[in-house]
Amino acid sequence: MSEALYSTTKDGSRTQTRDGEKAGRFREVKAACLHRERGVTFWRFNLEIELGLKQARVAYRINSGPAIGFWVPGRGQSMNIMFHSCNGFSLSVNSNEFTGPDPLWRDVLNKHSSRPFHVMLGGGDQIYNDAAMRDTTYFKEWLQTKNPEHKHRADFSEEMQDELETFYLDRYSMWFSQGLFGMANSQIPMGYGSYPHHFMSTRVFTGLGAVAFKYYMLFQHQSVVSETQRDEPSWVLGASPGPYINELSRSVFMFLGRKVALLGLDCRTERMRDEVLSQQSYDIIFNRCRSEIVKGETKHLIVLLGVPIAYPRLNFLENILTSRIMDPIKALGRTGLLGGFINKFDGGVEILDDLDDHWTAKHHKPERNWFIQELQELAASKSVRITILGGDVHLAAVGQFYTKKKLGVPKDRDHRYMPNVVSSAIVNTPPPNIMGDVLNKRNKIHHLDAETDEDMIPLFEHDVNGKARNNLHLLPRRNFCSI
C-alpha cells in the first residue's frame, strides 16, 4: 500500500506529482483470515492511514497484482459522499432493456475520476436475492407447498441450508465482482421482516434469515457474526436479538470528516410488522449520538434509512388491500390465475409487502413520528443539521420536515428542518410515469404535530431529456446522489 500525491490544474484535471511506491513510501499489510468455507477464504486487511493536509490517493496491490487506488480526504475535510440504493434487477425485469446494470455506475466512475468520492453509502438492496425462489430445489419446493400447516411445520433441512448457502455465496461473489459496480467497489470505500408473524417464525424462514445474515456480514461488513463493538467500534449493537433473525441489530455511527457524522440505522434485524426497532435499541442509538456529537464542532448528521420517511402517503391503497373486499381476489390469486399479484410466501397481496415496509404504514406511523421528534430534540440540543437519506422506491425525490410557517422560524435556525433525500434506483427499473403522477396527487402538507409540517420539495422542472415536466416532486428515472 502506497500514497500518491496529485495536483489540480485550473481546468479541474489532476496531475500526479509523486508516486509513493517508486519513492519507497509503501508498506505491506498482513491479511487476517476471516472465514473459510466451500473452498473460499475471506481475507480482511485492516488499514490505518494518516491524513495529510490535502486529499490523497492511496494505491494498493494484492499479491503483486495490478495497482488500484482509493482516495482519502485531507485532515479536517468532510468526505465527498456517493449514495445509492436498489443495485440490481427484480426477477420480472428484462435487464437488456436497460443495457444491464452498468450505465449509472459508469456515470459514478466518471464523476469519481474528476472529483473523487471518499466513501460510498448503500441505502438498501445492495444485491437482489429474489432468484432464490427460482434457482433452488428444496427451498422452491417449500415455497410451492399449498397447505399452510405443512408449510409452517416444515423443517429447515441440511439439504435446504446447503443449497441456500451455495446460492448466497455464488450470488454475492458474482454481483460484487462483476462489471462497473465491482470496479467501483475496488476504488471507493463502502461504508427483512414485513410478512406476518406466523409466516416469519417458520423454521424455514428463520433458517433462511440466518443464512442471509451470515453472507450480509461477510460481504457488506467484512465481518463475521460473532464479532462485537470491540472488533468494530463504529457498530451500535441493538439491545437484544431480533425475533426472526436471531442476531443483534447492527446500526453504524461514524464520522465522515471532522464536521459530518453518519448514523446508519439497521431497520431489518429486529423488524416486525408492527415495530422497526425496540425502544431499548433506540435508547442505545440516541445515547451514542449524544455522546459522540460535539456541539459547535459537528455541523451535520446524516441519517441513513433504507426506506423514505418523508414521502407521499399510501394509506388509501393499504386500506383497500387489507379490506375483506380483497378476500375473493386473494383466493383467485392463490390458484395462480393472477400471476405475481399474490406473493409466493404467505398468500398476501404482493405490493402490500412493500407498503408494510414504509414508515407511513399504519403499523409504523406512531414509531415514525416519535423517531422524527427524537431527531428534532437531538438537532436542537446539539445544534446540528440533520439530513435523512432513503431509497427503495425507484424514484428520485426530496421530502422535508419543518417548523410550521405561522411560527416564523427562519430555515437556518429551524431545528425541525430535515430534508429526506430519496435516491433510488441506481440499477433497477423505475416505475411508469403514471405511477409517479398518482403519488404526486397524494402529495400535500401533512401535520406531524402541533409545530411540524411535512411535504415534498418541487425540484424536477425538466426531465433527463430536457423536456418540461408537470410532476415537479417525483422523478421516475434511475439515479444516484452525490453529496
Coordinates of C-alpha atoms in Angstrom, one line a residue:
M1 CA 0.0 0.0 0.0
S2 CA 1.4 3.4 -1.0
E3 CA 0.3 7.0 -1.2
A4 CA 0.4 9.1 -4.4
L5 CA 0.0 12.9 -4.4
Y6 CA -1.8 14.8 -7.2
S7 CA -2.0 18.5 -8.1
T8 CA -5.2 20.0 -9.6
T9 CA -5.0 22.3 -12.6
K10 CA -7.3 25.3 -13.3
D11 CA -9.4 23.1 -15.7
G12 CA -10.0 20.6 -12.9
S13 CA -7.8 17.9 -14.2
R14 CA -5.3 16.2 -11.9
T15 CA -1.6 15.5 -12.4
Q16 CA 0.4 13.0 -10.3
T17 CA 3.3 14.8 -8.6
R18 CA 4.6 11.9 -6.5
D19 CA 4.5 8.1 -6.8
G20 CA 4.7 6.7 -3.3
E21 CA 5.7 3.2 -4.5
K22 CA 8.6 4.5 -6.6
A23 CA 9.7 6.7 -3.8
G24 CA 9.8 3.7 -1.4
R25 CA 6.9 5.1 0.6
F26 CA 4.9 1.9 0.9
R27 CA 4.2 -0.8 3.5
E28 CA 3.0 -4.3 3.5
V29 CA -0.3 -5.0 5.3
K30 CA -0.8 -8.6 6.5
A31 CA -4.2 -10.1 6.0
A32 CA -6.3 -11.8 8.6
C33 CA -8.3 -14.9 7.7
L34 CA -11.9 -14.0 8.5
H35 CA -13.7 -17.1 7.3
R36 CA -13.3 -20.3 5.2
E37 CA -15.9 -22.4 3.5
R38 CA -16.7 -24.2 0.3
G39 CA -13.1 -23.7 -1.0
V40 CA -13.4 -19.9 -0.5
T41 CA -11.4 -17.9 2.0
F42 CA -12.4 -14.4 3.2
W43 CA -9.4 -12.2 4.0
R44 CA -9.5 -8.8 5.8
F45 CA -6.9 -6.1 5.6
N46 CA -7.1 -3.6 8.4
L47 CA -5.7 -0.2 7.1
E48 CA -4.7 2.8 9.2
I49 CA -3.9 5.9 7.1
E50 CA -2.6 9.1 8.5
L51 CA -4.4 12.0 6.7
G52 CA -2.4 14.8 5.2
L53 CA -3.2 18.5 4.6
K54 CA -4.8 17.7 1.2
Q55 CA -6.8 14.7 -0.1
A56 CA -4.6 11.9 -1.3
R57 CA -4.9 8.8 -3.4
V58 CA -3.8 5.6 -1.7
A59 CA -2.8 2.8 -4.1
Y60 CA -2.8 -0.9 -3.2
R61 CA -1.9 -4.2 -4.7
I62 CA -3.0 -7.7 -3.6
N63 CA -0.4 -10.5 -4.1
S64 CA 1.6 -8.3 -6.5
G65 CA -1.4 -7.7 -8.7
P66 CA -2.3 -4.5 -10.6
A67 CA -2.3 -1.3 -8.6
I68 CA -5.7 0.0 -7.7
G69 CA -6.4 3.2 -5.7
F70 CA -8.9 4.9 -3.4
W71 CA -9.0 8.4 -2.1
V72 CA -8.9 9.7 1.5
P73 CA -9.8 13.3 2.5
G74 CA -7.4 15.9 3.9
R75 CA -7.2 16.4 7.6
G76 CA -10.4 18.2 8.7
Q77 CA -12.0 17.9 5.3
S78 CA -15.5 16.5 5.0
M79 CA -15.8 13.4 2.8
N80 CA -17.2 13.5 -0.7
I81 CA -20.1 11.0 -0.5
M82 CA -21.9 8.9 -3.1
F83 CA -25.2 7.5 -2.0
H84 CA -27.3 4.8 -3.9
S85 CA -29.9 2.1 -3.5
C86 CA -31.6 -0.7 -5.4
N87 CA -28.4 -2.0 -7.0
G88 CA -30.0 -4.9 -9.0
F89 CA -32.9 -6.0 -11.1
S90 CA -36.1 -7.6 -9.9
L91 CA -36.9 -11.0 -11.3
S92 CA -39.6 -9.6 -13.6
V93 CA -37.3 -7.1 -15.3
N94 CA -35.6 -7.7 -18.6
S95 CA -32.2 -6.2 -17.9
N96 CA -31.3 -6.0 -21.6
E97 CA -33.9 -3.2 -21.9
F98 CA -31.7 -1.1 -19.6
T99 CA -28.3 -2.1 -21.1
G100 CA -27.6 -4.1 -18.0
P101 CA -26.5 -2.7 -14.6
D102 CA -23.6 -0.6 -15.8
P103 CA -24.9 2.7 -17.2
L104 CA -25.2 4.7 -14.0
W105 CA -22.2 3.1 -12.4
R106 CA -20.3 4.4 -15.5
D107 CA -21.6 7.9 -14.5
V108 CA -20.4 7.3 -10.9
L109 CA -16.9 6.4 -12.1
N110 CA -16.7 9.3 -14.4
K111 CA -17.6 11.7 -11.6
H112 CA -15.1 9.9 -9.3
S113 CA -12.3 10.5 -11.9
S114 CA -12.8 14.3 -11.7
R115 CA -14.0 14.8 -8.1
P116 CA -13.1 11.7 -6.1
F117 CA -15.6 10.1 -3.7
H118 CA -14.2 9.2 -0.4
V119 CA -17.0 6.9 0.7
M120 CA -19.9 5.1 -0.9
L121 CA -23.1 4.6 1.1
G122 CA -25.6 2.0 0.1
G123 CA -29.2 2.5 1.2
G124 CA -30.6 -0.9 0.8
D125 CA -30.9 -3.6 -1.9
Q126 CA -27.2 -3.7 -2.4
I127 CA -27.9 -7.1 -4.0
Y128 CA -31.2 -8.8 -5.1
N129 CA -31.5 -12.4 -4.0
D130 CA -35.1 -12.9 -5.2
A131 CA -33.6 -15.6 -7.6
A132 CA -33.5 -18.0 -4.6
M133 CA -37.2 -18.6 -5.4
R134 CA -36.3 -19.7 -8.9
D135 CA -32.7 -21.2 -8.7
T136 CA -33.1 -23.6 -5.8
T137 CA -34.7 -27.0 -5.5
Y138 CA -35.6 -27.6 -1.8
F139 CA -36.5 -24.0 -1.0
K140 CA -38.5 -23.7 -4.2
E141 CA -40.5 -26.9 -3.3
W142 CA -41.2 -25.4 0.2
L143 CA -42.5 -22.2 -1.4
Q144 CA -44.8 -24.2 -3.7
T145 CA -46.4 -26.0 -0.7
K146 CA -50.1 -25.3 -0.8
N147 CA -51.0 -26.5 2.7
P148 CA -50.3 -23.6 5.2
E149 CA -49.9 -26.0 8.1
H150 CA -47.4 -28.2 6.2
K151 CA -45.5 -25.1 5.2
H152 CA -45.4 -23.8 8.8
R153 CA -44.3 -27.2 10.3
A154 CA -41.7 -27.9 7.6
D155 CA -38.1 -28.4 8.8
F156 CA -35.2 -26.3 7.6
S157 CA -33.3 -29.4 6.4
E158 CA -29.5 -29.7 6.0
E159 CA -30.0 -30.0 2.2
M160 CA -32.0 -26.8 2.1
Q161 CA -29.4 -24.9 4.2
D162 CA -26.6 -26.2 2.0
E163 CA -28.3 -25.1 -1.3
L164 CA -29.1 -21.7 0.1
E165 CA -25.6 -21.2 1.4
T166 CA -24.3 -22.1 -2.0
F167 CA -26.8 -19.8 -3.7
Y168 CA -25.9 -16.8 -1.4
L169 CA -22.1 -17.3 -1.7
D170 CA -22.3 -17.6 -5.5
R171 CA -24.7 -14.7 -5.9
Y172 CA -22.7 -12.3 -3.7
S173 CA -19.4 -13.3 -5.3
M174 CA -20.8 -12.7 -8.8
W175 CA -22.5 -9.4 -8.1
F176 CA -19.8 -7.8 -6.0
S177 CA -17.1 -8.6 -8.6
Q178 CA -18.8 -8.0 -11.9
G179 CA -18.9 -5.0 -14.2
L180 CA -18.6 -1.4 -13.1
F181 CA -20.1 -1.9 -9.7
G182 CA -17.2 -4.3 -9.0
M183 CA -14.8 -1.7 -10.2
A184 CA -16.4 1.0 -8.0
N185 CA -16.1 -1.3 -5.0
S186 CA -12.4 -1.6 -5.6
Q187 CA -11.9 2.2 -5.8
I188 CA -14.5 3.8 -3.4
P189 CA -14.7 2.5 0.3
M190 CA -18.0 1.2 1.2
G191 CA -19.0 2.5 4.3
Y192 CA -36.1 -8.2 6.1
G193 CA -39.3 -8.6 8.2
S194 CA -42.6 -7.3 6.7
Y195 CA -44.5 -10.5 6.5
P196 CA -46.9 -11.7 9.3
H197 CA -45.5 -13.2 12.4
H198 CA -46.9 -16.7 11.8
F199 CA -45.0 -16.8 8.5
M200 CA -41.8 -15.1 9.6
S201 CA -41.5 -17.5 12.5
T202 CA -41.5 -20.7 10.4
R203 CA -38.4 -22.9 10.7
V204 CA -37.6 -22.4 7.0
F205 CA -37.8 -18.6 7.1
T206 CA -35.8 -18.4 10.3
G207 CA -33.1 -20.6 8.7
L208 CA -33.1 -18.5 5.5
G209 CA -32.7 -15.4 7.7
A210 CA -29.6 -16.9 9.4
V211 CA -28.0 -17.8 6.1
A212 CA -28.7 -14.4 4.5
F213 CA -27.4 -12.6 7.6
K214 CA -24.1 -14.5 7.5
Y215 CA -23.3 -13.5 4.0
Y216 CA -24.5 -10.0 4.5
M217 CA -22.0 -9.7 7.3
L218 CA -19.2 -11.2 5.3
F219 CA -19.7 -9.2 2.1
Q220 CA -21.1 -5.9 3.3
H221 CA -19.5 -5.6 6.7
Q222 CA -16.3 -7.6 6.0
S223 CA -17.0 -9.3 9.3
V224 CA -18.4 -12.4 10.9
V225 CA -21.5 -12.7 13.1
S226 CA -19.5 -13.4 16.3
E227 CA -17.6 -10.0 16.3
T228 CA -18.7 -7.2 18.5
Q229 CA -18.1 -3.5 19.0
R230 CA -14.6 -4.3 20.3
D231 CA -13.8 -5.5 16.8
E232 CA -15.6 -2.7 15.0
P233 CA -16.1 0.5 17.2
S234 CA -18.5 2.1 14.6
W235 CA -21.1 -0.5 15.3
V236 CA -24.1 0.3 17.6
L237 CA -25.4 -3.1 18.6
G238 CA -29.1 -3.5 19.5
A239 CA -30.4 -4.3 23.0
S240 CA -31.5 -7.9 22.2
P241 CA -31.6 -10.3 19.2
G242 CA -34.3 -9.9 16.6
P243 CA -37.4 -12.1 16.7
Y244 CA -36.7 -13.9 13.3
I245 CA -33.1 -13.3 12.6
N246 CA -31.8 -14.2 16.0
E247 CA -28.9 -11.7 16.0
L248 CA -28.3 -8.3 17.4
S249 CA -29.1 -5.4 15.1
R250 CA -26.0 -3.6 13.8
S251 CA -26.5 0.1 13.3
V252 CA -23.5 2.2 12.5
F253 CA -22.2 5.6 13.9
M254 CA -19.0 7.1 12.5
F255 CA -17.6 10.5 11.4
L256 CA -17.1 11.3 7.7
G257 CA -14.7 14.1 8.4
R258 CA -14.5 16.3 11.5
K259 CA -17.8 18.2 10.9
V260 CA -20.0 15.4 9.5
A261 CA -21.3 12.3 11.3
L262 CA -23.2 9.3 9.9
L263 CA -25.9 7.3 11.6
G264 CA -26.8 4.2 9.6
L265 CA -29.9 2.6 11.1
D266 CA -30.3 -1.2 10.9
C267 CA -34.1 -1.3 10.2
R268 CA -34.1 -5.1 9.4
T269 CA -32.7 -7.3 12.0
E270 CA -35.3 -6.5 14.7
R271 CA -38.1 -5.7 12.3
M272 CA -41.6 -7.0 12.9
R273 CA -44.7 -6.0 11.1
D274 CA -45.6 -3.5 13.9
E275 CA -42.2 -2.4 15.0
V276 CA -38.9 -1.5 13.3
L277 CA -36.7 -1.2 16.3
S278 CA -37.3 -1.8 20.0
Q279 CA -37.4 1.1 22.5
Q280 CA -34.3 -0.3 24.2
S281 CA -32.3 -0.3 20.9
Y282 CA -33.4 3.3 20.2
D283 CA -32.2 4.3 23.6
I284 CA -28.7 2.9 22.8
I285 CA -28.6 4.6 19.4
F286 CA -29.6 8.0 20.7
N287 CA -27.3 7.8 23.7
R288 CA -24.4 7.0 21.3
C289 CA -25.3 10.1 19.2
R290 CA -25.5 12.3 22.2
S291 CA -22.1 11.1 23.5
E292 CA -20.3 11.4 20.1
I293 CA -21.8 14.5 18.5
V294 CA -19.8 17.6 19.7
K295 CA -21.9 20.8 19.9
G296 CA -20.3 23.6 17.9
E297 CA -17.9 21.2 16.1
T298 CA -20.2 18.6 14.5
K299 CA -22.2 20.6 11.9
H300 CA -24.1 17.8 10.1
L301 CA -25.6 14.4 10.9
I302 CA -26.6 12.2 8.0
V303 CA -29.2 9.6 9.0
L304 CA -29.3 6.7 6.6
L305 CA -32.6 4.8 6.4
G306 CA -33.5 2.1 3.9
V307 CA -36.9 3.5 3.2
P308 CA -38.0 7.1 2.8
I309 CA -39.6 8.6 5.9
A310 CA -41.0 11.9 4.3
Y311 CA -43.0 10.6 1.3
P312 CA -46.5 10.7 -0.2
R313 CA -49.0 8.7 1.8
L314 CA -50.1 5.3 0.5
N315 CA -52.7 4.6 3.2
F316 CA -55.6 4.6 0.7
L317 CA -54.0 1.7 -1.1
E318 CA -53.1 -0.1 2.1
N319 CA -56.7 0.2 3.4
I320 CA -58.1 -1.3 0.1
L321 CA -55.6 -4.2 0.0
T322 CA -56.2 -5.2 3.7
S323 CA -60.0 -5.0 3.5
R324 CA -62.4 -8.0 3.3
I325 CA -63.3 -7.0 -0.2
M326 CA -59.9 -8.4 -1.3
D327 CA -60.6 -11.9 0.0
P328 CA -62.1 -13.3 -3.2
I329 CA -59.3 -11.8 -5.2
K330 CA -56.7 -13.4 -2.9
A331 CA -58.4 -16.8 -3.2
L332 CA -58.3 -16.4 -7.0
G333 CA -54.7 -15.4 -6.9
R334 CA -53.7 -18.4 -4.9
T335 CA -54.8 -20.6 -7.9
G336 CA -52.1 -18.9 -10.0
L337 CA -54.5 -17.1 -12.3
L338 CA -53.3 -13.6 -11.3
G339 CA -49.6 -14.1 -11.9
G340 CA -47.4 -12.2 -9.5
F341 CA -50.3 -10.3 -7.8
I342 CA -50.2 -12.7 -4.9
N343 CA -46.8 -13.3 -3.3
K344 CA -45.4 -16.9 -3.0
F345 CA -44.7 -16.6 0.7
D346 CA -47.8 -16.1 2.7
G347 CA -50.6 -15.7 0.1
G348 CA -50.9 -11.9 0.7
V349 CA -51.1 -9.2 -1.9
E350 CA -47.6 -8.7 -3.4
I351 CA -47.5 -4.9 -3.2
L352 CA -48.7 -5.0 0.4
D353 CA -45.3 -6.2 1.5
D354 CA -43.7 -3.1 0.0
L355 CA -46.4 -0.9 1.7
D356 CA -45.8 -2.5 5.1
D357 CA -42.1 -1.5 4.6
H358 CA -42.9 2.2 4.6
W359 CA -42.6 4.3 7.7
T360 CA -46.0 5.8 7.0
A361 CA -47.8 2.4 7.0
K362 CA -50.4 2.3 9.8
H363 CA -48.3 -0.3 11.7
H364 CA -45.3 2.0 11.9
K365 CA -46.6 5.5 11.9
P366 CA -46.6 6.2 15.7
E367 CA -43.0 4.9 15.9
R368 CA -42.1 7.0 12.9
N369 CA -43.5 10.2 14.4
W370 CA -41.7 9.6 17.7
F371 CA -38.4 8.9 15.8
I372 CA -38.7 12.3 14.0
Q373 CA -39.4 14.1 17.2
E374 CA -36.3 12.5 18.9
L375 CA -34.2 13.6 15.9
Q376 CA -35.6 17.1 16.3
E377 CA -34.6 17.1 20.0
L378 CA -31.1 15.9 19.1
A379 CA -30.8 18.6 16.5
A380 CA -31.8 21.3 19.0
S381 CA -29.7 20.1 21.9
K382 CA -26.5 19.6 19.8
S383 CA -27.1 22.5 17.3
V384 CA -26.6 20.1 14.4
R385 CA -28.3 20.0 11.0
I386 CA -29.8 16.6 10.2
T387 CA -30.3 15.2 6.7
I388 CA -32.1 11.9 6.1
L389 CA -31.2 9.6 3.2
G390 CA -33.6 6.9 1.9
G391 CA -34.0 4.6 -1.1
D392 CA -36.2 1.6 -2.1
V393 CA -39.0 3.4 -4.0
H394 CA -37.3 3.6 -7.5
L395 CA -37.9 7.4 -7.7
A396 CA -35.8 10.5 -7.1
A397 CA -37.4 12.9 -4.6
V398 CA -36.7 15.2 -1.6
G399 CA -39.2 15.3 1.3
Q400 CA -38.9 17.7 4.2
F401 CA -39.9 18.3 7.8
Y402 CA -40.0 21.9 9.0
T403 CA -41.5 24.2 11.6
K404 CA -44.9 25.5 10.7
K405 CA -44.6 28.7 8.7
K406 CA -47.0 30.6 11.1
L407 CA -44.4 30.2 13.9
G408 CA -42.0 32.3 11.8
V409 CA -38.8 30.3 12.4
P410 CA -36.2 31.0 9.6
K411 CA -34.9 27.8 8.0
D412 CA -31.3 28.3 9.0
R413 CA -32.4 28.4 12.7
D414 CA -35.0 25.7 12.4
H415 CA -34.0 22.5 14.3
R416 CA -37.1 20.8 12.9
Y417 CA -36.0 21.3 9.3
M418 CA -34.8 18.0 8.0
P419 CA -34.7 17.1 4.3
N420 CA -35.2 13.5 3.3
V421 CA -33.2 12.9 0.1
V422 CA -34.6 9.9 -1.8
S423 CA -32.3 8.2 -4.3
S424 CA -33.5 5.0 -6.0
A425 CA -32.7 3.1 -8.1
I426 CA -29.2 3.0 -9.5
V427 CA -29.9 -0.2 -11.4
N428 CA -33.5 -1.4 -11.1
T429 CA -36.3 -0.3 -13.3
P430 CA -38.2 3.0 -12.4
P431 CA -42.0 2.9 -12.2
P432 CA -44.0 4.2 -15.2
N433 CA -44.7 8.0 -15.2
I434 CA -48.4 7.4 -14.4
M435 CA -47.4 5.8 -11.0
G436 CA -45.3 8.9 -10.2
D437 CA -48.2 11.1 -11.1
V438 CA -50.6 9.1 -8.9
L439 CA -48.1 9.5 -6.0
N440 CA -47.8 13.2 -6.8
K441 CA -51.5 13.7 -6.4
R442 CA -51.2 12.2 -2.9
N443 CA -48.6 14.9 -2.0
K444 CA -49.9 17.6 0.3
I445 CA -48.8 19.3 3.5
H446 CA -49.1 16.8 6.5
H447 CA -49.0 17.9 10.1
L448 CA -46.6 15.7 12.1
D449 CA -47.6 17.5 15.3
A450 CA -48.6 21.0 16.5
E451 CA -45.2 22.5 15.5
T452 CA -44.1 20.4 12.5
D453 CA -45.3 20.2 8.9
E454 CA -44.0 17.9 6.1
D455 CA -44.3 17.8 2.3
M456 CA -42.3 17.2 -0.8
I457 CA -39.9 19.8 -2.3
P458 CA -40.6 20.8 -6.0
L459 CA -37.3 20.2 -7.8
F460 CA -37.7 18.4 -11.1
E461 CA -38.8 21.1 -13.6
H462 CA -37.1 19.2 -16.6
D463 CA -36.7 15.6 -17.4
V464 CA -33.4 13.9 -18.3
N465 CA -34.0 14.7 -22.0
G466 CA -34.6 18.4 -21.2
K467 CA -38.4 18.4 -21.6
A468 CA -40.5 20.3 -19.2
R469 CA -42.3 18.2 -16.5
N470 CA -45.6 18.7 -14.8
N471 CA -44.7 16.5 -11.8
L472 CA -42.1 18.6 -10.0
H473 CA -41.9 16.4 -6.9
L474 CA -41.1 12.8 -8.1
L475 CA -38.8 11.8 -10.9
P476 CA -39.2 8.1 -12.0
R477 CA -35.7 7.7 -13.5
R478 CA -32.7 5.8 -12.4
N479 CA -30.4 7.9 -10.3
F480 CA -27.8 8.2 -7.6
C481 CA -26.9 11.0 -5.2
S482 CA -23.6 13.0 -4.8
I483 CA -23.0 14.8 -1.5

